[in-house]
Amino acid sequence: MEGPHHRKSPSASGATRRTALGLIVGAPLLSACSGVQQSLSQFSSPFGGQDAGPAGPPQQPQSVGTGQVKVGLILPLSASGNAGLAAQSMRNAAEMALAEFQNPNIQLLIKDDGGSAQGAGQGTQQALSEGAEIILGPLFAGSVPAAAQLTRPRGTSVIAFSTDSSVAGRGVYLLSFLPESDINRIVDYSSSIGKRSFAALLPDNAYGNVVEAAFKQAVGRKNGRIVVFEKYGADRATPARTVAQALGQADALLLADDGDSVVATADALTAAGSNLRNIQLLGTGLWDNPRVFASPVLQGGLYAAPDPAGFRSFAGRYRAKFGGEPVRTATLAYDAVALMAALARTQGAQRFAPETLTNPSGFAGIDGLFRFRSDGTNERGLAVMKVATGGATAVAGSPKSFGA
């Protein structure tokens, strides 16, 4: 996979096997055996937007597990390129979750959608006709509505893996890494350490648009002010000069882009006369990148991301089982299946009801706490990481529970 999806993981600790626990007023907490960056490519590739063409013949449907509760899993297993690689890794992770969850009462009905909306509709219809009580997937934003139009009339929920919040909605929940969570966490933390005046320099693309909306809302909630806000396309120099001229009025600067682009943006600001050591730099999970850690001007910058320990542990177990590296999004499939197993064990007939899925106490997975909102989006409990030459260190850990 390209970018963060293809990141190698350091060595992992051994697996632990836990069942569902109670969190706060008896809410189900998924203690998955034990971060996360969204990939910018998810906003310009099928993960966030378009479908992908199939690379080969569709894979045959497969059933995994012998439980009584049937769960559909829709993935682009035969899609071309990185999408197909991600799907294979996510299927492996789903099977791994079943193997590690003690005696799950789950049977996975795995369907290949070929990376198309039509395929997603066909796979969803097959899974429903075979008795699926809930659908996990699809991966592509363009495929989610095709699944939803079949599940909504039946009152069946979908937990999709797209990063595009626009496809979330009634009965369609996104278990993915949304930029909104990164921005809310980093702005909240910045405010807690006294930052009140913000500047931002963002890419003029779909990812930048999502970050912009979340950033302006988050700063407003904290009664902060935005002293300068600019976006860049191919030309970084002009917006960088505008931001550089106003940085003296700000005490924090948000740069939200992938690793190479963040470094280039920081260099453009320096060339425009900014001394970035005099301001607190802020970023998103995309900063979890060796290029960022190696950049002298980004040292000390803060970004929001899951605690990386969970993924390290998961990746170690994955390597031992499958002999290769998991893509970064594989944890989504693992957590989705483990959550289904936990809810099937603890919640009876209401196991996949909307009020169960949207329990405000949330669930704990490989990448920390997460909860589904009634609008279908999610919120994650993230750590705050500090850039250093050897990598990143946590300056604020992941929360142990969600606030109201």
XYZ file of C-alpha atoms in Angstrom:
404
model
C 0.000 0.000 0.000
C 1.064 3.543 -0.585
C 1.864 5.954 2.210
C 0.644 5.184 5.713
C -1.152 2.025 4.610
C 2.195 0.430 3.868
C 3.957 1.432 7.059
C 6.032 -1.255 8.700
C 5.513 -1.768 12.364
C 8.079 -2.309 15.121
C 8.088 -5.520 17.091
C 4.957 -6.342 18.985
C 4.113 -7.722 22.369
C 2.234 -10.979 22.712
C -1.468 -11.324 22.153
C -4.009 -11.020 24.880
C -7.466 -12.458 24.641
C -10.314 -10.725 26.352
C -14.032 -10.765 26.202
C -16.475 -7.862 26.336
C -16.333 -5.841 29.529
C -18.614 -3.217 31.040
C -17.713 0.445 30.639
C -19.509 3.028 32.720
C -23.227 2.222 33.111
C -22.792 -1.266 31.721
C -21.991 -0.149 28.197
C -20.211 -2.815 26.194
C -16.487 -2.153 25.950
C -14.681 -4.134 23.321
C -11.299 -4.992 24.770
C -9.684 -5.949 21.513
C -6.386 -7.749 21.801
C -4.298 -5.285 21.666
C -1.780 4.867 15.705
C -3.618 6.090 13.291
C -3.242 8.264 10.560
C -5.666 8.868 7.834
C -4.014 8.635 4.475
C -4.319 11.677 2.298
C -4.649 9.232 -0.568
C -7.941 8.104 0.936
C -9.437 11.392 -0.230
C -8.204 11.051 -3.789
C -8.571 7.300 -4.148
C -11.330 4.737 -3.780
C -11.131 4.680 0.021
C -12.751 8.078 0.172
C -14.303 8.485 -3.212
C -14.334 6.635 -6.509
C -14.679 2.990 -7.281
C -11.757 0.916 -8.491
C -11.714 -1.342 -11.497
C -11.365 -5.062 -10.861
C -7.938 -6.543 -11.426
C -9.165 -10.081 -11.917
C -12.139 -12.401 -11.640
C -14.318 -11.998 -8.549
C -13.341 -14.122 -5.593
C -15.771 -16.766 -4.481
C -17.904 -16.060 -1.395
C -16.498 -17.535 1.770
C -17.897 -18.319 5.206
C -15.667 -18.204 8.271
C -16.751 -19.357 11.698
C -19.596 -21.579 12.825
C -21.576 -19.225 15.057
C -25.306 -18.662 14.857
C -25.070 -14.892 14.336
C -24.332 -14.146 10.694
C -22.388 -11.016 9.754
C -21.723 -9.875 6.179
C -18.253 -8.573 5.287
C -18.043 -6.726 1.951
C -14.519 -6.016 0.647
C -12.971 -5.244 -2.782
C -10.915 -8.428 -2.760
C -10.390 -8.555 -6.540
C -9.952 -4.805 -7.042
C -6.779 -3.502 -8.629
C -3.694 -2.132 -6.928
C -3.594 -0.928 -3.347
C -7.320 -1.395 -2.849
C -7.103 -5.132 -3.452
C -4.044 -5.401 -1.196
C -5.880 -3.557 1.561
C -8.918 -5.796 1.181
C -6.865 -8.985 1.469
C -5.136 -7.659 4.582
C -8.472 -6.624 6.101
C -9.941 -10.068 5.420
C -6.950 -11.625 7.183
C -7.479 -9.294 10.129
C -11.174 -10.196 10.297
C -10.331 -13.891 10.429
C -7.669 -13.146 13.053
C -10.265 -11.421 15.231
C -12.486 -14.490 15.117
C -9.548 -16.719 16.013
C -8.502 -14.547 18.953
C -11.967 -13.974 20.399
C -12.792 -16.892 22.640
C -15.681 -18.993 21.293
C -17.376 -16.278 19.220
C -20.972 -16.956 18.196
C -20.291 -15.368 14.788
C -20.240 -16.595 11.219
C -18.658 -14.202 8.713
C -20.156 -14.151 5.233
C -17.311 -12.700 3.141
C -18.278 -11.184 -0.227
C -16.055 -9.652 -2.910
C -17.518 -6.443 -4.358
C -14.742 -6.098 -6.954
C -14.297 -2.448 -6.033
C -17.566 -1.305 -7.598
C -20.910 -0.036 -6.343
C -22.690 -2.705 -8.379
C -20.551 -5.395 -6.762
C -21.244 -3.971 -3.323
C -24.969 -4.142 -3.971
C -24.730 -7.725 -5.155
C -22.583 -8.786 -2.218
C -24.875 -7.085 0.257
C -27.945 -8.729 -1.278
C -26.276 -12.139 -1.080
C -25.283 -11.640 2.554
C -28.774 -10.473 3.527
C -30.408 -13.401 1.737
C -28.120 -15.733 3.685
C -29.267 -14.250 6.978
C -26.734 -11.508 7.747
C -27.923 -9.370 10.672
C -25.442 -6.577 9.972
C -23.075 -5.607 7.137
C -19.401 -4.699 7.639
C -18.020 -2.691 4.704
C -17.877 -1.656 1.948
C -14.513 0.068 1.853
C -15.199 2.623 -0.883
C -17.402 5.671 -0.370
C -18.980 5.167 -3.787
C -20.083 1.669 -2.795
C -21.635 2.495 0.577
C -24.956 3.888 -0.783
C -25.419 0.722 -2.864
C -25.274 -1.331 0.315
C -27.375 1.110 2.321
C -30.280 1.156 -0.107
C -30.675 -2.581 0.508
C -30.181 -2.561 4.273
C -32.261 0.486 5.265
C -35.666 -0.948 4.263
C -34.900 -3.987 6.418
C -33.667 -1.986 9.407
C -30.240 -3.609 9.082
C -27.194 -1.529 10.004
C -24.021 -1.039 7.961
C -20.604 -0.391 9.474
C -18.531 0.847 6.537
C -14.826 1.623 6.308
C -14.897 4.768 4.133
C -13.259 7.994 5.288
C -15.896 10.122 3.531
C -18.296 11.437 6.181
C -20.849 12.366 3.529
C -21.872 8.715 3.105
C -22.657 8.284 6.817
C -26.233 8.579 7.953
C -29.167 6.747 9.449
C -28.194 3.122 9.843
C -24.797 3.657 8.139
C -21.894 4.038 10.548
C -18.261 4.680 9.636
C -15.531 2.783 11.436
C -12.608 4.659 9.895
C -10.044 7.292 10.729
C -11.769 10.622 10.204
C -9.775 13.881 10.131
C -12.398 15.511 12.342
C -11.229 13.459 15.347
C -7.615 14.549 14.829
C -8.559 18.220 14.609
C -10.872 18.173 17.616
C -8.217 16.493 19.759
C -5.318 18.740 18.763
C -7.328 21.963 19.113
C -8.696 20.861 22.487
C -5.211 20.021 23.710
C -3.744 23.267 22.374
C -6.413 25.231 24.195
C -5.676 23.328 27.394
C -2.046 24.522 27.274
C -3.048 28.121 26.699
C -3.136 28.508 22.932
C -5.873 30.928 21.883
C -4.840 32.456 18.537
C -4.528 30.089 15.593
C -3.124 30.216 12.077
C -3.573 27.559 9.416
C -2.060 26.677 6.043
C -3.869 23.756 4.405
C -3.979 21.994 1.030
C -6.695 23.084 -1.368
C -8.199 19.630 -1.875
C -10.872 17.350 -0.405
C -8.800 16.554 2.683
C -8.076 20.219 3.274
C -11.781 21.051 2.980
C -12.692 18.507 5.660
C -9.918 19.766 7.933
C -10.936 23.389 7.362
C -14.533 22.818 8.482
C -13.488 20.831 11.548
C -10.768 23.342 12.486
C -13.034 26.381 12.333
C -15.697 24.629 14.406
C -13.194 23.374 16.981
C -11.533 26.779 17.442
C -14.962 28.374 17.794
C -15.983 25.877 20.479
C -12.903 26.821 22.476
C -13.554 30.550 22.051
C -10.279 30.898 20.177
C -9.643 33.056 17.144
C -8.161 32.388 13.727
C -5.805 35.191 12.825
C -4.862 33.928 9.370
C -6.106 31.067 7.231
C -4.742 30.148 3.791
C -4.859 27.209 1.390
C -2.343 26.217 -1.249
C -2.350 24.354 -4.540
C 0.695 23.967 -6.738
C 1.942 27.354 -5.513
C 2.918 27.287 -1.837
C 5.031 30.406 -1.852
C 2.259 33.014 -2.122
C -0.031 31.698 0.659
C 3.065 30.978 2.759
C 4.060 34.654 2.567
C 0.556 35.709 3.643
C 0.667 33.384 6.651
C 4.241 34.379 7.512
C 3.278 38.045 7.692
C 0.549 37.325 10.269
C 2.237 34.663 12.401
C 3.320 37.203 14.983
C -0.326 37.462 16.057
C -0.769 33.700 16.490
C 0.481 31.248 19.076
C -0.309 28.022 17.175
C -0.093 27.051 13.488
C -1.954 24.124 11.925
C -0.278 22.357 8.987
C -2.412 19.383 7.906
C -1.057 17.374 4.997
C 0.931 14.201 4.332
C 4.575 13.923 5.348
C 6.285 15.162 2.202
C 3.843 18.038 1.775
C 4.065 19.140 5.408
C 7.848 19.369 5.113
C 7.550 21.350 1.867
C 5.006 23.695 3.462
C 7.193 24.264 6.508
C 10.149 24.993 4.223
C 8.026 27.489 2.248
C 7.093 29.291 5.462
C 10.742 29.410 6.503
C 11.695 30.804 3.109
C 9.007 33.461 3.575
C 10.678 34.605 6.769
C 8.882 32.597 9.462
C 10.745 31.306 12.485
C 8.639 28.239 13.211
C 10.444 27.622 16.484
C 8.594 30.636 17.906
C 5.141 29.114 17.412
C 3.491 25.855 18.399
C 3.089 23.719 15.283
C 0.020 21.490 15.101
C -0.808 18.588 12.809
C -2.937 15.527 12.193
C -2.179 11.813 12.169
C -0.637 12.209 8.705
C 2.377 13.613 10.522
C 3.256 10.098 11.682
C 5.886 9.925 8.973
C 9.712 9.621 8.924
C 10.007 12.735 6.741
C 8.288 14.781 9.446
C 10.458 13.355 12.215
C 13.604 14.159 10.226
C 12.638 17.776 9.518
C 14.565 20.240 11.740
C 11.831 22.895 11.563
C 9.041 20.520 12.623
C 10.739 19.367 15.827
C 8.459 19.888 18.826
C 5.330 19.943 16.682
C 2.241 18.277 18.119
C -0.226 16.020 16.328
C -3.160 13.817 17.266
C -3.084 10.082 16.570
C -3.895 6.792 18.269
C -1.341 5.476 20.715
C 0.944 3.436 18.417
C 1.320 0.602 20.935
C -1.951 -1.006 19.873
C -0.974 -1.278 16.229
C 2.517 -2.541 17.098
C 1.003 -5.391 19.082
C -1.554 -6.163 16.372
C 1.080 -6.106 13.614
C 3.310 -8.503 15.522
C 0.494 -11.028 15.870
C -0.490 -10.532 12.231
C 3.077 -11.216 11.058
C 3.249 -14.366 13.164
C -0.025 -15.640 11.701
C 0.220 -14.571 8.058
C 3.934 -14.028 7.461
C 3.570 -10.469 6.165
C 2.807 -6.909 7.134
C -0.770 -5.689 7.653
C -1.935 -2.517 5.948
C -2.700 0.232 8.439
C -6.452 -0.044 7.856
C -6.459 -3.758 8.770
C -7.221 -2.817 12.370
C -10.607 -1.508 11.226
C -11.688 -4.960 10.067
C -10.296 -6.555 13.213
C -12.131 -4.162 15.495
C -15.364 -4.456 13.527
C -15.433 -8.247 13.798
C -14.321 -8.287 17.432
C -17.046 -5.755 18.233
C -19.665 -7.932 16.532
C -18.489 -10.926 18.572
C -18.581 -8.923 21.812
C -22.061 -7.543 21.155
C -23.384 -10.953 20.123
C -22.122 -12.338 23.423
C -23.414 -9.599 25.695
C -26.370 -7.779 24.173
C -28.883 -10.460 23.259
C -31.566 -9.579 20.737
C -30.491 -5.898 20.811
C -26.932 -6.731 19.792
C -26.870 -4.656 16.607
C -29.654 -2.188 17.368
C -28.861 1.505 16.751
C -29.066 2.299 20.474
C -26.480 -0.424 21.134
C -24.106 0.707 18.401
C -24.365 4.371 19.424
C -23.875 3.821 23.140
C -22.167 7.052 24.260
C -19.640 5.177 26.399
C -18.240 3.685 23.230
C -15.901 0.762 22.737
C -12.179 0.120 23.054
C -10.345 -1.369 20.091
C -6.806 -1.769 18.871
C -6.466 1.961 18.188
C -8.101 3.054 21.436
C -11.587 4.272 22.263
C -14.158 4.867 19.562
C -17.862 5.525 19.464
C -20.444 5.907 16.741
C -22.519 9.052 16.596
C -26.175 8.961 15.648
C -25.308 10.685 12.350
C -23.105 7.716 11.423
C -19.736 9.389 11.938
C -17.401 8.355 14.729
C -15.326 9.885 17.454
C -11.987 8.464 18.565
C -10.021 8.882 21.743
C -6.589 9.956 20.503
C -3.207 10.614 22.046
C -1.199 13.785 21.418
C 2.236 13.048 20.004
C 5.317 15.297 19.900
C 7.706 15.233 16.937
C 11.282 14.256 17.728
C 14.194 13.089 15.577
C 13.826 9.463 16.657
C 10.096 9.358 16.014
C 7.389 10.725 18.275
C 6.632 10.646 21.978
C 3.273 10.954 23.673
C 2.705 14.169 25.623
C -0.921 13.322 26.399
C -2.245 9.777 26.428
C -5.425 8.460 24.929
C -8.461 9.049 27.140
C -9.770 6.124 29.158
C -13.367 7.177 28.673
C -15.415 9.639 26.668
C -16.898 12.758 28.149
C -20.573 13.526 27.704
